[in-house]
Short mmCIF file of C-alpha atoms in Angstrom, two decimals:
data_model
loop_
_atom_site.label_atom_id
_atom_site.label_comp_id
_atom_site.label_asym_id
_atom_site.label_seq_id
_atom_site.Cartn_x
_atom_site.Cartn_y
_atom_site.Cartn_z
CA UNK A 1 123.55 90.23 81.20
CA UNK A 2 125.19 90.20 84.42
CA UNK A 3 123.19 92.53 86.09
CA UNK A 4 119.98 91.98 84.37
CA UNK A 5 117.54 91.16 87.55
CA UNK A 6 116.17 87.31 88.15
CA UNK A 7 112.49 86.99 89.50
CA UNK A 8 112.45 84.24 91.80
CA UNK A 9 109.15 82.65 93.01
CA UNK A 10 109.71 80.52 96.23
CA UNK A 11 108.01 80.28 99.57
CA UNK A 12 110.20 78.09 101.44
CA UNK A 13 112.39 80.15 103.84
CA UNK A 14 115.16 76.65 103.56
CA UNK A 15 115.25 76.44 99.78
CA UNK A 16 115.73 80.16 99.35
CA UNK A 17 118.75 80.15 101.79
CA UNK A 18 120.34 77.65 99.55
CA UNK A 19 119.30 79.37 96.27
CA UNK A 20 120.83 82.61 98.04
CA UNK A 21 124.44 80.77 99.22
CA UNK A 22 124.14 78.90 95.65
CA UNK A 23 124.24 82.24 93.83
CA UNK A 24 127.16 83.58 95.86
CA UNK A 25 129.52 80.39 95.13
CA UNK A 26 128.24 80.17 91.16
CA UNK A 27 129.13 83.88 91.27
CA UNK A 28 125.76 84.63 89.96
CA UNK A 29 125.76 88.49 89.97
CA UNK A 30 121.99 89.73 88.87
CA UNK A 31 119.96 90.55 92.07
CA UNK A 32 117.52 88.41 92.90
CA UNK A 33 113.83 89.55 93.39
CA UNK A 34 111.79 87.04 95.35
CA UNK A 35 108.27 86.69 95.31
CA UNK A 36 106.80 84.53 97.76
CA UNK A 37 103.36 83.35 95.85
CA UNK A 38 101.43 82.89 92.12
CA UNK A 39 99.76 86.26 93.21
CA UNK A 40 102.81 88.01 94.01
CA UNK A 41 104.28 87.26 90.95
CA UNK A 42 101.47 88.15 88.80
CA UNK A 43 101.59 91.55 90.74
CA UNK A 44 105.21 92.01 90.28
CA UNK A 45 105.15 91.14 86.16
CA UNK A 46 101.79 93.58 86.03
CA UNK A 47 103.92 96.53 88.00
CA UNK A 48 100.52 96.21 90.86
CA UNK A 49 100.30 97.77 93.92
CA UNK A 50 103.59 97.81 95.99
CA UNK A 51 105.08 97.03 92.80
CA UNK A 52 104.36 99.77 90.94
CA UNK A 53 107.44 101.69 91.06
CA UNK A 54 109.66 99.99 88.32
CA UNK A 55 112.35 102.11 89.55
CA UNK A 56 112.33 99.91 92.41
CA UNK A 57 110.92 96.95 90.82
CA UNK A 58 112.44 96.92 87.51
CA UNK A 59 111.08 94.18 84.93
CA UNK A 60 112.94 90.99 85.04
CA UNK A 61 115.02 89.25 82.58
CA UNK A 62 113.85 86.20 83.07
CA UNK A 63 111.51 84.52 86.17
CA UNK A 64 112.54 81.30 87.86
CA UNK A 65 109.88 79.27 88.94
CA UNK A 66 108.74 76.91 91.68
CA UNK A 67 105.76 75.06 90.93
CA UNK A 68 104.55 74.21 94.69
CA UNK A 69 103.37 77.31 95.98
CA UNK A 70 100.32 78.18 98.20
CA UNK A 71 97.37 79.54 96.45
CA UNK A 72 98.24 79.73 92.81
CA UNK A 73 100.71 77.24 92.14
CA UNK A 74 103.54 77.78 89.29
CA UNK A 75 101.65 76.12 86.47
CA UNK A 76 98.88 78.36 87.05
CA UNK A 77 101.31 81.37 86.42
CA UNK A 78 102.74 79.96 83.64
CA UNK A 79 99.53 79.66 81.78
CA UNK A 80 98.90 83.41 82.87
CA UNK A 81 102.05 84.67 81.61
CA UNK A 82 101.86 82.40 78.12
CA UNK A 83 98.09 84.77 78.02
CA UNK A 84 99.21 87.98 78.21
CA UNK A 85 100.11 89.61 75.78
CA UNK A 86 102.41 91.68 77.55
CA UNK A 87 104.32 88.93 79.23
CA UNK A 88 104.22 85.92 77.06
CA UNK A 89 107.97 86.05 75.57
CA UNK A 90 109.26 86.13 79.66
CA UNK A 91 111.63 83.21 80.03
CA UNK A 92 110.32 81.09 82.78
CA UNK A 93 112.47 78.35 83.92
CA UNK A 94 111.20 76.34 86.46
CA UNK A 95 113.38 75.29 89.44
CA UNK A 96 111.43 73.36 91.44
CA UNK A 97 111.60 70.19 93.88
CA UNK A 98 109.02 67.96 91.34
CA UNK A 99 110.52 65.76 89.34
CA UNK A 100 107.23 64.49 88.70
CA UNK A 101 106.58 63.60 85.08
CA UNK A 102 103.09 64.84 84.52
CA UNK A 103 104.51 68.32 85.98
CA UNK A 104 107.15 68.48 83.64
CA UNK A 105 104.64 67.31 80.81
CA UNK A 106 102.44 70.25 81.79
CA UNK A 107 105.13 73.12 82.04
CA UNK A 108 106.49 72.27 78.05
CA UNK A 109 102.57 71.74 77.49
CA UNK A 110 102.67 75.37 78.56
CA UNK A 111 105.59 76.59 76.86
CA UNK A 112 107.90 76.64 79.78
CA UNK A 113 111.31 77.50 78.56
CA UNK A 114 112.98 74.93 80.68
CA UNK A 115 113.16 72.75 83.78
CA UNK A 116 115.24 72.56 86.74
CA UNK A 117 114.57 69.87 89.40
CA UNK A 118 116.64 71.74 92.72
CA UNK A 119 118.52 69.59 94.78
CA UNK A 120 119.19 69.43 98.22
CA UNK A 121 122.29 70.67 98.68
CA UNK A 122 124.31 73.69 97.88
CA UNK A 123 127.05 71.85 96.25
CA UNK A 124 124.97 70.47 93.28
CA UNK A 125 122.70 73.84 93.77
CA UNK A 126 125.93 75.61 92.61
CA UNK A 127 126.55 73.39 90.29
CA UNK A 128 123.15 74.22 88.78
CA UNK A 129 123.69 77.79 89.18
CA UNK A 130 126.77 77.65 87.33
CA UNK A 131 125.87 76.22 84.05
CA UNK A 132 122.17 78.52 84.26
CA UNK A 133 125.00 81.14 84.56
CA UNK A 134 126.68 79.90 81.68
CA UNK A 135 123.25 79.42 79.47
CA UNK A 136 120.54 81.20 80.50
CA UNK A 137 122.68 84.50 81.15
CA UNK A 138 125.65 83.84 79.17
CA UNK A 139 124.73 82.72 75.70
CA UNK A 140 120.93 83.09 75.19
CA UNK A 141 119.26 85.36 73.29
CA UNK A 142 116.10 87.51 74.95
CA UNK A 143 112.98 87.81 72.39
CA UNK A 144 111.67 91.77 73.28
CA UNK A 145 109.19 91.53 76.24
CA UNK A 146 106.12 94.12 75.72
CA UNK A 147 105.89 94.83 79.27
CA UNK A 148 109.61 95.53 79.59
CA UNK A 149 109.06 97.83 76.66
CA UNK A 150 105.99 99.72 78.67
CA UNK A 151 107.84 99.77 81.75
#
């Protein structure tokens, strides 16, 4: 699975650097594709408009997930993805700054696969990275997507 690409959702240009410098240290190989919105997402997953060209845009492995985002916030994508047919076996794992309880009530009440509170720093970022490394790319096993199978 090393080279099996990781959607990333996140519009904030600090937490990405760290997510970026994370990777590198954990020795995280996949690429990252990042999305910046819920929109953008949804485009990329549906292969829509710039990303059309699954050559360039392959289909993800999995999709990590930040809930705050402007206009259609993470939850809001989840419960898209868990609709469609197409995408509903996607891992989503959210890594995102809420550590609220009623937001990580309503991403299992949605059939998120898991959730990641990030941290502020890149040692425990790496940290993270390391043992979502060691799980998520490592060990688990991938149920057959129906969009990676169209793509």
């Amino acid at each position: 699975m090393d080279r099996q690409l990781i959607l990333l959702a996140e519009d904030d240009e600090d937490d990405l650097f760290l997510m970026r410098r994370a990777a590198v240290k954990a020795g995280l190989a996949n690429p990252l594709q990042v999305v910046r919105d819920g929109e953008e997402v949804l485009a990329y997953l549906k292969g829509e408009g710039v990303y059309g060209d699954r050559s360039q845009y392959p289909f993800p492995t999995l999709l990590l997930l930040d809930i705050k985002m402007p206009g259609m916030n993470g939850l809001d994508v989840l419960g898209v993805i868990r609709r469609d047919p197409q995408l509903r076996r996607l891992v989503v794992v959210f890594l995102t700054s809420s550590n609220q309880e009623q937001d990580i009530n309503l991403a299992f009440d949605l059939q998120a696969n898991s959730y990641l509170v990030k941290p502020g720093d890149t040692a425990a970022m790496t940290s993270i990275l390391e043992k979502f490394k060691e799980y998520w790319l490592m060990m688990n096993q991938y149920p057959n997507c129906p969009a990676l199978e169209a793509a």
